[in-house]
mmCIF file of C-alpha atoms in Angstrom:
data_model
loop_
_atom_site.group_PDB
_atom_site.id
_atom_site.type_symbol
_atom_site.label_atom_id
_atom_site.label_comp_id
_atom_site.label_asym_id
_atom_site.label_seq_id
_atom_site.Cartn_x
_atom_site.Cartn_y
_atom_site.Cartn_z
ATOM 1 C CA UNK R 1 89.095 -41.047 -44.209
ATOM 2 C CA UNK R 2 88.174 -42.162 -47.262
ATOM 3 C CA UNK R 3 85.500 -44.780 -46.648
ATOM 4 C CA UNK R 4 83.418 -41.444 -44.554
ATOM 5 C CA UNK R 5 84.201 -39.395 -47.851
ATOM 6 C CA UNK R 6 82.826 -42.347 -50.379
ATOM 7 C CA UNK R 7 79.813 -42.533 -48.523
ATOM 8 C CA UNK R 8 78.996 -38.684 -47.838
ATOM 9 C CA UNK R 9 79.656 -38.674 -51.632
ATOM 10 C CA UNK R 10 76.483 -39.431 -53.102
ATOM 11 C CA UNK R 11 76.277 -35.109 -53.847
ATOM 12 C CA UNK R 12 76.069 -34.070 -58.294
ATOM 13 C CA UNK R 13 79.626 -32.483 -58.992
ATOM 14 C CA UNK R 14 82.313 -33.038 -57.448
ATOM 15 C CA UNK R 15 85.089 -30.104 -57.256
ATOM 16 C CA UNK R 16 88.013 -30.975 -59.555
ATOM 17 C CA UNK R 17 90.894 -30.024 -56.126
ATOM 18 C CA UNK R 18 89.516 -33.366 -54.333
ATOM 19 C CA UNK R 19 93.412 -36.076 -54.402
ATOM 20 C CA UNK R 20 92.850 -39.301 -56.144
ATOM 21 C CA UNK R 21 92.086 -41.890 -54.257
ATOM 22 C CA UNK R 22 88.566 -40.144 -54.217
ATOM 23 C CA UNK R 23 88.297 -39.976 -57.855
ATOM 24 C CA UNK R 24 89.758 -43.158 -57.678
ATOM 25 C CA UNK R 25 86.592 -45.041 -55.979
ATOM 26 C CA UNK R 26 83.168 -42.786 -56.962
ATOM 27 C CA UNK R 27 83.744 -43.824 -60.415
ATOM 28 C CA UNK R 28 81.771 -46.694 -58.720
ATOM 29 C CA UNK R 29 78.825 -44.791 -57.329
ATOM 30 C CA UNK R 30 78.451 -42.067 -60.635
ATOM 31 C CA UNK R 31 75.624 -44.073 -62.768
ATOM 32 C CA UNK R 32 73.484 -43.659 -59.842
ATOM 33 C CA UNK R 33 74.064 -39.898 -58.421
ATOM 34 C CA UNK R 34 72.328 -38.355 -61.944
ATOM 35 C CA UNK R 35 69.637 -41.059 -61.741
ATOM 36 C CA UNK R 36 68.641 -39.771 -57.771
ATOM 37 C CA UNK R 37 69.032 -36.540 -58.711
ATOM 38 C CA UNK R 38 67.707 -35.171 -61.949
ATOM 39 C CA UNK R 39 64.077 -35.479 -61.010
ATOM 40 C CA UNK R 40 64.442 -33.996 -57.564
ATOM 41 C CA UNK R 41 65.449 -31.360 -59.871
ATOM 42 C CA UNK R 42 63.765 -31.128 -61.910
ATOM 43 C CA UNK R 43 60.629 -32.056 -59.993
ATOM 44 C CA UNK R 44 61.471 -28.218 -57.764
ATOM 45 C CA UNK R 45 60.854 -25.619 -59.961
ATOM 46 C CA UNK R 46 57.588 -27.728 -61.682
ATOM 47 C CA UNK R 47 55.595 -27.427 -58.265
ATOM 48 C CA UNK R 48 57.438 -24.365 -57.363
ATOM 49 C CA UNK R 49 55.658 -22.438 -60.527
ATOM 50 C CA UNK R 50 52.455 -23.852 -60.051
ATOM 51 C CA UNK R 51 52.156 -22.658 -56.286
ATOM 52 C CA UNK R 52 53.676 -19.550 -57.744
ATOM 53 C CA UNK R 53 50.838 -19.351 -60.412
ATOM 54 C CA UNK R 54 48.028 -20.432 -57.837
ATOM 55 C CA UNK R 55 49.520 -18.030 -55.247
ATOM 56 C CA UNK R 56 49.490 -15.100 -57.984
ATOM 57 C CA UNK R 57 46.105 -16.491 -59.336
ATOM 58 C CA UNK R 58 43.666 -17.532 -56.259
ATOM 59 C CA UNK R 59 45.509 -16.014 -52.839
ATOM 60 C CA UNK R 60 46.959 -12.514 -54.567
ATOM 61 C CA UNK R 61 43.338 -11.232 -55.520
ATOM 62 C CA UNK R 62 41.787 -12.255 -51.658
ATOM 63 C CA UNK R 63 44.936 -10.575 -50.297
ATOM 64 C CA UNK R 64 44.449 -8.045 -52.196
ATOM 65 C CA UNK R 65 40.944 -7.618 -51.343
ATOM 66 C CA UNK R 66 40.751 -7.674 -47.798
ATOM 67 C CA UNK R 67 43.076 -5.341 -47.773
ATOM 68 C CA UNK R 68 41.385 -3.092 -49.780
ATOM 69 C CA UNK R 69 38.892 -4.109 -47.151
ATOM 70 C CA UNK R 70 40.396 -3.188 -43.657
ATOM 71 C CA UNK R 71 41.628 0.206 -45.623
ATOM 72 C CA UNK R 72 38.520 1.131 -45.767
ATOM 73 C CA UNK R 73 37.196 0.020 -42.882
ATOM 74 C CA UNK R 74 40.541 1.907 -41.069
ATOM 75 C CA UNK R 75 39.815 4.723 -43.240
ATOM 76 C CA UNK R 76 35.738 4.687 -42.265
ATOM 77 C CA UNK R 77 36.292 4.053 -38.321
ATOM 78 C CA UNK R 78 38.917 7.335 -38.672
ATOM 79 C CA UNK R 79 37.586 9.623 -40.717
ATOM 80 C CA UNK R 80 33.471 8.890 -40.651
ATOM 81 C CA UNK R 81 32.656 7.138 -37.582
ATOM 82 C CA UNK R 82 35.173 7.949 -34.629
ATOM 83 C CA UNK R 83 34.389 11.682 -35.511
ATOM 84 C CA UNK R 84 30.824 11.596 -36.312
ATOM 85 C CA UNK R 85 30.302 8.826 -32.221
ATOM 86 C CA UNK R 86 32.469 11.576 -30.836
ATOM 87 C CA UNK R 87 30.290 14.325 -31.942
ATOM 88 C CA UNK R 88 26.401 12.784 -31.071
ATOM 89 C CA UNK R 89 28.131 12.137 -28.010
ATOM 90 C CA UNK R 90 29.782 15.303 -27.222
ATOM 91 C CA UNK R 91 27.180 17.086 -28.477
ATOM 92 C CA UNK R 92 23.444 16.034 -28.688
ATOM 93 C CA UNK R 93 23.891 12.080 -25.981
ATOM 94 C CA UNK R 94 25.980 14.444 -23.310
ATOM 95 C CA UNK R 95 23.715 17.461 -22.912
ATOM 96 C CA UNK R 96 20.346 15.262 -23.179
ATOM 97 C CA UNK R 97 21.452 13.382 -21.270
ATOM 98 C CA UNK R 98 22.880 16.119 -18.225
ATOM 99 C CA UNK R 99 19.085 18.173 -19.245
ATOM 100 C CA UNK R 100 17.564 14.466 -18.608
ATOM 101 C CA UNK R 101 19.078 14.432 -15.751
ATOM 102 C CA UNK R 102 19.361 17.873 -14.226
ATOM 103 C CA UNK R 103 15.622 19.109 -15.580
ATOM 104 C CA UNK R 104 13.422 16.214 -15.824
ATOM 105 C CA UNK R 105 15.177 13.644 -13.771
ATOM 106 C CA UNK R 106 15.951 14.860 -10.522
ATOM 107 C CA UNK R 107 13.036 17.284 -9.945
ATOM 108 C CA UNK R 108 10.948 13.461 -10.443
ATOM 109 C CA UNK R 109 12.674 12.090 -7.401
ATOM 110 C CA UNK R 110 13.056 15.409 -4.839
ATOM 111 C CA UNK R 111 9.672 15.585 -5.836
ATOM 112 C CA UNK R 112 8.292 11.818 -5.637
ATOM 113 C CA UNK R 113 10.673 11.868 -2.213
ATOM 114 C CA UNK R 114 8.895 14.690 -0.646
ATOM 115 C CA UNK R 115 5.792 13.090 -1.426
ATOM 116 C CA UNK R 116 6.234 9.993 -0.389
ATOM 117 C CA UNK R 117 7.425 12.292 3.167
ATOM 118 C CA UNK R 118 4.326 13.836 3.185
ATOM 119 C CA UNK R 119 1.823 11.315 2.148
ATOM 120 C CA UNK R 120 3.626 9.039 4.937
ATOM 121 C CA UNK R 121 4.363 11.817 7.747
ATOM 122 C CA UNK R 122 1.291 13.977 7.288
ATOM 123 C CA UNK R 123 -1.347 11.263 6.091
ATOM 124 C CA UNK R 124 -0.539 8.480 6.522
ATOM 125 C CA UNK R 125 0.631 8.091 10.248
ATOM 126 C CA UNK R 126 -2.318 10.380 11.322
ATOM 127 C CA UNK R 127 -4.674 8.512 9.357
ATOM 128 C CA UNK R 128 -3.188 5.356 10.730
ATOM 129 C CA UNK R 129 -3.217 7.050 14.581
ATOM 130 C CA UNK R 130 -6.636 8.593 13.754
ATOM 131 C CA UNK R 131 -8.181 5.124 12.501
ATOM 132 C CA UNK R 132 -6.812 3.432 15.508
ATOM 133 C CA UNK R 133 -8.623 5.479 17.724
ATOM 134 C CA UNK R 134 -11.809 5.825 16.437
ATOM 135 C CA UNK R 135 -11.652 2.212 15.709
ATOM 136 C CA UNK R 136 -10.609 1.925 19.711
ATOM 137 C CA UNK R 137 -13.738 3.849 20.447
ATOM 138 C CA UNK R 138 -15.847 3.066 18.354
ATOM 139 C CA UNK R 139 -15.356 -0.863 19.569
ATOM 140 C CA UNK R 140 -16.067 0.360 23.353
ATOM 141 C CA UNK R 141 -17.709 3.393 23.654
ATOM 142 C CA UNK R 142 -20.300 2.664 20.680
ATOM 143 C CA UNK R 143 -20.646 -1.086 19.569
ATOM 144 C CA UNK R 144 -20.304 -2.678 23.327
ATOM 145 C CA UNK R 145 -23.013 -0.531 24.701
ATOM 146 C CA UNK R 146 -25.473 -0.737 21.507
ATOM 147 C CA UNK R 147 -25.226 -4.408 21.321
ATOM 148 C CA UNK R 148 -25.847 -4.432 25.225
ATOM 149 C CA UNK R 149 -28.682 -1.764 24.355
ATOM 150 C CA UNK R 150 -30.027 -3.205 21.417
ATOM 151 C CA UNK R 151 -30.715 -6.253 23.078
ATOM 152 C CA UNK R 152 -31.712 -5.309 25.948
ATOM 153 C CA UNK R 153 -34.390 -3.253 23.389
ATOM 154 C CA UNK R 154 -35.308 -6.258 21.561
ATOM 155 C CA UNK R 155 -35.681 -8.140 24.810
ATOM 156 C CA UNK R 156 -38.333 -5.299 25.605
ATOM 157 C CA UNK R 157 -40.009 -4.562 22.286
ATOM 158 C CA UNK R 158 -40.793 -8.295 22.369
ATOM 159 C CA UNK R 159 -41.772 -9.113 25.517
ATOM 160 C CA UNK R 160 -44.102 -5.747 26.639
ATOM 161 C CA UNK R 161 -44.539 -5.016 23.513
ATOM 162 C CA UNK R 162 -44.448 -6.786 20.424
ATOM 163 C CA UNK R 163 -46.711 -9.529 21.799
ATOM 164 C CA UNK R 164 -49.390 -6.754 23.958
ATOM 165 C CA UNK R 165 -49.486 -5.584 20.084
ATOM 166 C CA UNK R 166 -50.276 -8.679 18.028
ATOM 167 C CA UNK R 167 -52.900 -9.454 20.381
ATOM 168 C CA UNK R 168 -54.529 -5.724 20.134
ATOM 169 C CA UNK R 169 -54.101 -5.627 16.229
ATOM 170 C CA UNK R 170 -55.534 -9.068 16.272
ATOM 171 C CA UNK R 171 -58.139 -7.544 18.416
ATOM 172 C CA UNK R 172 -58.350 -4.360 16.352
ATOM 173 C CA UNK R 173 -58.578 -6.252 12.627
ATOM 174 C CA UNK R 174 -61.400 -8.241 14.088
ATOM 175 C CA UNK R 175 -63.346 -4.844 15.587
ATOM 176 C CA UNK R 176 -62.270 -2.972 11.929
ATOM 177 C CA UNK R 177 -64.107 -5.940 9.926
ATOM 178 C CA UNK R 178 -67.005 -5.647 12.189
ATOM 179 C CA UNK R 179 -67.373 -2.190 11.959
ATOM 180 C CA UNK R 180 -66.580 -1.636 8.236
ATOM 181 C CA UNK R 181 -69.427 -4.079 7.237
ATOM 182 C CA UNK R 182 -71.695 -2.355 9.403
ATOM 183 C CA UNK R 183 -70.524 1.385 7.620
ATOM 184 C CA UNK R 184 -70.206 0.160 4.461
ATOM 185 C CA UNK R 185 -73.551 -1.073 4.601
ATOM 186 C CA UNK R 186 -75.396 1.789 6.619
ATOM 187 C CA UNK R 187 -73.647 4.112 5.246
ATOM 188 C CA UNK R 188 -71.576 3.522 1.767
ATOM 189 C CA UNK R 189 -74.541 2.160 -0.055
ATOM 190 C CA UNK R 190 -77.202 5.030 0.444
ATOM 191 C CA UNK R 191 -74.471 7.336 0.010
ATOM 192 C CA UNK R 192 -73.261 5.629 -3.077
ATOM 193 C CA UNK R 193 -77.100 5.604 -4.608
ATOM 194 C CA UNK R 194 -77.686 8.845 -3.486
ATOM 195 C CA UNK R 195 -74.467 10.357 -5.645
ATOM 196 C CA UNK R 196 -75.907 8.138 -8.472
ATOM 197 C CA UNK R 197 -79.200 8.797 -8.565
ATOM 198 C CA UNK R 198 -79.466 12.188 -7.954
ATOM 199 C CA UNK R 199 -76.032 14.415 -7.662
ATOM 200 C CA UNK R 200 -74.624 13.362 -10.357
ATOM 201 C CA UNK R 201 -76.746 14.481 -13.060
ATOM 202 C CA UNK R 202 -76.657 18.279 -11.521
ATOM 203 C CA UNK R 203 -72.772 17.495 -12.189
ATOM 204 C CA UNK R 204 -72.842 16.336 -14.997
ATOM 205 C CA UNK R 205 -74.451 19.101 -16.274
ATOM 206 C CA UNK R 206 -72.582 22.050 -14.674
ATOM 207 C CA UNK R 207 -69.426 20.714 -16.189
ATOM 208 C CA UNK R 208 -70.655 20.819 -19.625
ATOM 209 C CA UNK R 209 -71.757 24.322 -19.065
ATOM 210 C CA UNK R 210 -67.502 25.147 -17.386
ATOM 211 C CA UNK R 211 -66.045 23.698 -21.046
ATOM 212 C CA UNK R 212 -68.469 25.433 -23.377
ATOM 213 C CA UNK R 213 -67.790 28.242 -20.986
ATOM 214 C CA UNK R 214 -63.687 28.223 -20.650
ATOM 215 C CA UNK R 215 -63.860 27.019 -24.769
ATOM 216 C CA UNK R 216 -65.772 30.263 -26.117
ATOM 217 C CA UNK R 217 -64.673 32.720 -23.119
ATOM 218 C CA UNK R 218 -60.880 31.392 -22.630
ATOM 219 C CA UNK R 219 -59.139 29.932 -25.452
ATOM 220 C CA UNK R 220 -60.328 31.547 -28.190
ATOM 221 C CA UNK R 221 -59.175 34.953 -27.248
ATOM 222 C CA UNK R 222 -55.512 32.895 -25.661
ATOM 223 C CA UNK R 223 -55.194 31.691 -29.544
ATOM 224 C CA UNK R 224 -56.125 35.134 -31.124
ATOM 225 C CA UNK R 225 -53.352 36.344 -28.395
ATOM 226 C CA UNK R 226 -51.281 33.845 -29.273
ATOM 227 C CA UNK R 227 -51.336 34.369 -33.250
ATOM 228 C CA UNK R 228 -50.575 38.100 -33.231
ATOM 229 C CA UNK R 229 -47.915 37.368 -31.051
ATOM 230 C CA UNK R 230 -45.983 34.545 -32.013
ATOM 231 C CA UNK R 231 -44.557 36.499 -35.389
ATOM 232 C CA UNK R 232 -42.249 39.299 -32.084
ATOM 233 C CA UNK R 233 -41.798 35.723 -30.253
ATOM 234 C CA UNK R 234 -39.550 34.562 -33.192
ATOM 235 C CA UNK R 235 -37.883 37.256 -33.407
ATOM 236 C CA UNK R 236 -36.904 37.800 -30.296
ATOM 237 C CA UNK R 237 -36.102 33.819 -30.075
ATOM 238 C CA UNK R 238 -33.876 34.512 -33.076
ATOM 239 C CA UNK R 239 -32.170 37.234 -31.261
ATOM 240 C CA UNK R 240 -31.827 35.641 -28.095
ATOM 241 C CA UNK R 241 -30.709 31.803 -30.037
ATOM 242 C CA UNK R 242 -28.235 33.928 -32.193
ATOM 243 C CA UNK R 243 -26.453 35.849 -29.314
ATOM 244 C CA UNK R 244 -26.135 32.670 -26.922
ATOM 245 C CA UNK R 245 -24.861 30.843 -30.529
ATOM 246 C CA UNK R 246 -21.822 33.760 -30.381
ATOM 247 C CA UNK R 247 -21.216 33.151 -27.075
ATOM 248 C CA UNK R 248 -21.174 29.453 -26.743
ATOM 249 C CA UNK R 249 -18.525 29.980 -30.113
ATOM 250 C CA UNK R 250 -16.773 32.378 -27.683
ATOM 251 C CA UNK R 251 -17.183 29.564 -25.190
ATOM 252 C CA UNK R 252 -16.565 27.103 -27.080
ATOM 253 C CA UNK R 253 -13.290 27.824 -28.482
ATOM 254 C CA UNK R 254 -11.785 29.231 -25.308
ATOM 255 C CA UNK R 255 -12.309 26.158 -23.594
ATOM 256 C CA UNK R 256 -10.574 24.596 -26.848
ATOM 257 C CA UNK R 257 -7.827 26.951 -26.518
ATOM 258 C CA UNK R 258 -7.218 25.929 -22.929
ATOM 259 C CA UNK R 259 -7.654 22.103 -23.532
ATOM 260 C CA UNK R 260 -4.725 22.290 -26.477
ATOM 261 C CA UNK R 261 -2.463 24.580 -24.362
ATOM 262 C CA UNK R 262 -2.892 21.435 -21.160
ATOM 263 C CA UNK R 263 -2.753 19.171 -23.817
ATOM 264 C CA UNK R 264 -0.293 19.527 -25.774
ATOM 265 C CA UNK R 265 1.465 20.688 -22.011
ATOM 266 C CA UNK R 266 0.491 17.831 -20.851
ATOM 267 C CA UNK R 267 1.848 15.040 -23.674
ATOM 268 C CA UNK R 268 5.249 16.767 -23.091
ATOM 269 C CA UNK R 269 6.070 16.147 -19.566
ATOM 270 C CA UNK R 270 4.621 12.272 -20.353
ATOM 271 C CA UNK R 271 6.811 12.283 -23.213
ATOM 272 C CA UNK R 272 9.421 13.809 -21.391
ATOM 273 C CA UNK R 273 8.992 11.325 -18.987
ATOM 274 C CA UNK R 274 8.109 8.451 -21.010
ATOM 275 C CA UNK R 275 11.902 8.543 -22.461
ATOM 276 C CA UNK R 276 13.751 9.030 -19.055
ATOM 277 C CA UNK R 277 11.880 6.069 -18.320
ATOM 278 C CA UNK R 278 12.780 4.257 -21.253
ATOM 279 C CA UNK R 279 16.475 5.628 -20.804
ATOM 280 C CA UNK R 280 16.559 4.942 -17.953
ATOM 281 C CA UNK R 281 15.717 0.974 -18.234
ATOM 282 C CA UNK R 282 17.660 0.586 -21.592
ATOM 283 C CA UNK R 283 20.923 2.086 -19.756
ATOM 284 C CA UNK R 284 19.693 -0.224 -16.864
ATOM 285 C CA UNK R 285 19.858 -3.156 -19.127
ATOM 286 C CA UNK R 286 22.909 -1.962 -21.083
ATOM 287 C CA UNK R 287 24.770 -1.899 -17.488
ATOM 288 C CA UNK R 288 23.097 -4.884 -16.158
ATOM 289 C CA UNK R 289 23.598 -7.261 -19.518
ATOM 290 C CA UNK R 290 26.981 -5.372 -20.161
ATOM 291 C CA UNK R 291 28.319 -4.933 -16.152
ATOM 292 C CA UNK R 292 26.057 -6.860 -14.002
ATOM 293 C CA UNK R 293 25.326 -9.984 -15.847
ATOM 294 C CA UNK R 294 29.405 -10.876 -17.082
ATOM 295 C CA UNK R 295 30.023 -9.806 -12.958
ATOM 296 C CA UNK R 296 27.217 -12.525 -11.049
ATOM 297 C CA UNK R 297 28.359 -14.864 -13.436
ATOM 298 C CA UNK R 298 31.726 -14.742 -12.935
ATOM 299 C CA UNK R 299 31.475 -14.400 -9.303
ATOM 300 C CA UNK R 300 29.321 -17.714 -9.394
ATOM 301 C CA UNK R 301 31.895 -19.620 -11.410
ATOM 302 C CA UNK R 302 33.978 -18.667 -9.224
ATOM 303 C CA UNK R 303 31.819 -19.634 -5.906
ATOM 304 C CA UNK R 304 31.540 -22.330 -7.227
ATOM 305 C CA UNK R 305 35.113 -23.554 -8.737
ATOM 306 C CA UNK R 306 36.347 -22.080 -5.603
ATOM 307 C CA UNK R 307 34.431 -21.737 -2.058
ATOM 308 C CA UNK R 308 32.154 -24.337 -2.850
ATOM 309 C CA UNK R 309 34.610 -27.157 -2.978
ATOM 310 C CA UNK R 310 36.476 -25.449 -0.172
ATOM 311 C CA UNK R 311 33.529 -25.895 2.082
ATOM 312 C CA UNK R 312 32.679 -29.261 0.637
ATOM 313 C CA UNK R 313 35.840 -30.013 1.762
ATOM 314 C CA UNK R 314 35.960 -28.673 4.981
ATOM 315 C CA UNK R 315 32.811 -30.189 5.800
ATOM 316 C CA UNK R 316 34.274 -33.465 4.379
ATOM 317 C CA UNK R 317 36.975 -32.460 7.024
ATOM 318 C CA UNK R 318 34.605 -32.007 9.449
ATOM 319 C CA UNK R 319 32.486 -35.197 9.121
ATOM 320 C CA UNK R 320 35.595 -37.691 8.830
ATOM 321 C CA UNK R 321 37.831 -35.868 12.127
ATOM 322 C CA UNK R 322 35.240 -33.712 14.337
ATOM 323 C CA UNK R 323 32.096 -35.685 14.016
ATOM 324 C CA UNK R 324 33.602 -39.110 15.088
ATOM 325 C CA UNK R 325 35.701 -37.672 17.414
ATOM 326 C CA UNK R 326 32.897 -36.269 18.888
ATOM 327 C CA UNK R 327 31.025 -39.373 18.553
ATOM 328 C CA UNK R 328 33.243 -41.128 20.202
ATOM 329 C CA UNK R 329 33.510 -38.715 23.312
ATOM 330 C CA UNK R 330 30.365 -38.939 23.903
ATOM 331 C CA UNK R 331 29.877 -42.667 24.009
ATOM 332 C CA UNK R 332 32.557 -42.412 26.398
ATOM 333 C CA UNK R 333 31.149 -39.879 28.550
ATOM 334 C CA UNK R 334 27.883 -41.659 28.736
ATOM 335 C CA UNK R 335 29.266 -45.016 29.095
ATOM 336 C CA UNK R 336 31.863 -43.577 32.340
ATOM 337 C CA UNK R 337 31.629 -39.947 33.478
ATOM 338 C CA UNK R 338 27.570 -40.132 33.289
ATOM 339 C CA UNK R 339 26.947 -43.816 35.223
ATOM 340 C CA UNK R 340 28.919 -42.420 37.889
ATOM 341 C CA UNK R 341 28.063 -39.648 38.020
ATOM 342 C CA UNK R 342 24.341 -40.914 38.212
ATOM 343 C CA UNK R 343 25.416 -43.906 41.327
ATOM 344 C CA UNK R 344 27.244 -40.288 42.610
ATOM 345 C CA UNK R 345 24.023 -38.700 43.370
ATOM 346 C CA UNK R 346 22.062 -41.635 44.003
ATOM 347 C CA UNK R 347 23.585 -43.831 46.407
ATOM 348 C CA UNK R 348 25.775 -40.224 48.491
ATOM 349 C CA UNK R 349 24.267 -37.378 47.392
ATOM 350 C CA UNK R 350 20.486 -38.082 47.676
ATOM 351 C CA UNK R 351 21.069 -40.500 51.119
ATOM 352 C CA UNK R 352 22.931 -37.821 52.413
ATOM 353 C CA UNK R 353 19.888 -34.919 52.098
ATOM 354 C CA UNK R 354 17.709 -37.400 52.971
ATOM 355 C CA UNK R 355 20.266 -38.041 56.232
ATOM 356 C CA UNK R 356 21.224 -33.495 56.744
ATOM 357 C CA UNK R 357 17.085 -32.943 56.492
ATOM 358 C CA UNK R 358 15.750 -35.675 59.237
ATOM 359 C CA UNK R 359 18.907 -34.920 61.343
ATOM 360 C CA UNK R 360 18.074 -30.928 61.478
ATOM 361 C CA UNK R 361 14.081 -31.779 61.776
ATOM 362 C CA UNK R 362 14.841 -33.847 65.085
ATOM 363 C CA UNK R 363 16.850 -30.798 66.406
ATOM 364 C CA UNK R 364 14.479 -28.739 65.119
ATOM 365 C CA UNK R 365 16.513 -26.295 63.026
ATOM 366 C CA UNK R 366 14.649 -27.004 59.694
ATOM 367 C CA UNK R 367 10.485 -26.855 59.831
#
């Protein structure tokens, strides 16, 4: 009992109420106890003080700054971002989406479906049937008879018309050349000499007289009348020009107004359609990015890690168990049943069939 107390008593400051036996043994270990206890008692408060100073100087400001940022973020999210998002979603995005869906998308879908049905049912199918019927009629009733007629006409024209015409044209060319030379020498050259020598001088003099008469009797009075009527014509032309200008300005203003209205409405419709299309594309991309792509990746991962190993295991088990058994059964069938069946057919059934045919032929029951 005293030995165990002496082993476990290196702690400083023994109690006063202990018995005398431990007090007798402890003086041997009292010089070592203060040597081992004083550095720890001195070092521990110093480390704790340094750690507290570091925490107070470094950790506490960072912690306070982080708490301030977190509190500001929570307050801004609670009192600014969430109400703003709720307001925008309830009073702007939801009515805009409803209006686009009800007023733009659904009418466009109905119109597209109606136009597709009308085009497919009332235009495309009748046109296809009509085109097929016309193609059949043209091929059977027009093209083939025309081809046969063209062949017949080509043969008849080449044999009965072209060759005689070639011969006749050659004869007519030769005859025309002879007649032309004769006419030129007997008629054209004398007529040309008569026109140049006899008829041309009187005609030139008559032309000069007619030119002088037209210059003095027609052109000069017309010039005088034109000089007199020019101011009145200019005034009339200016009045007509002003009237035409006013009418053209009014017509241009009307056309510009109509064009502005049409272009504005068209731009509005195009902007609405483009906005609806872009919104739908954005929604579809967001849906694909946030839902379909992760779902597809998850299904692919599940397929790769569950179904494919199962299928590979089934295939391996099939190739290890069923395929060798099937090959063995086929080899056994080929080695046992097939030769027996072949021998039975060649040695038993074929001679019996031939013998029955001969017997029936001899008895006259089979021809």
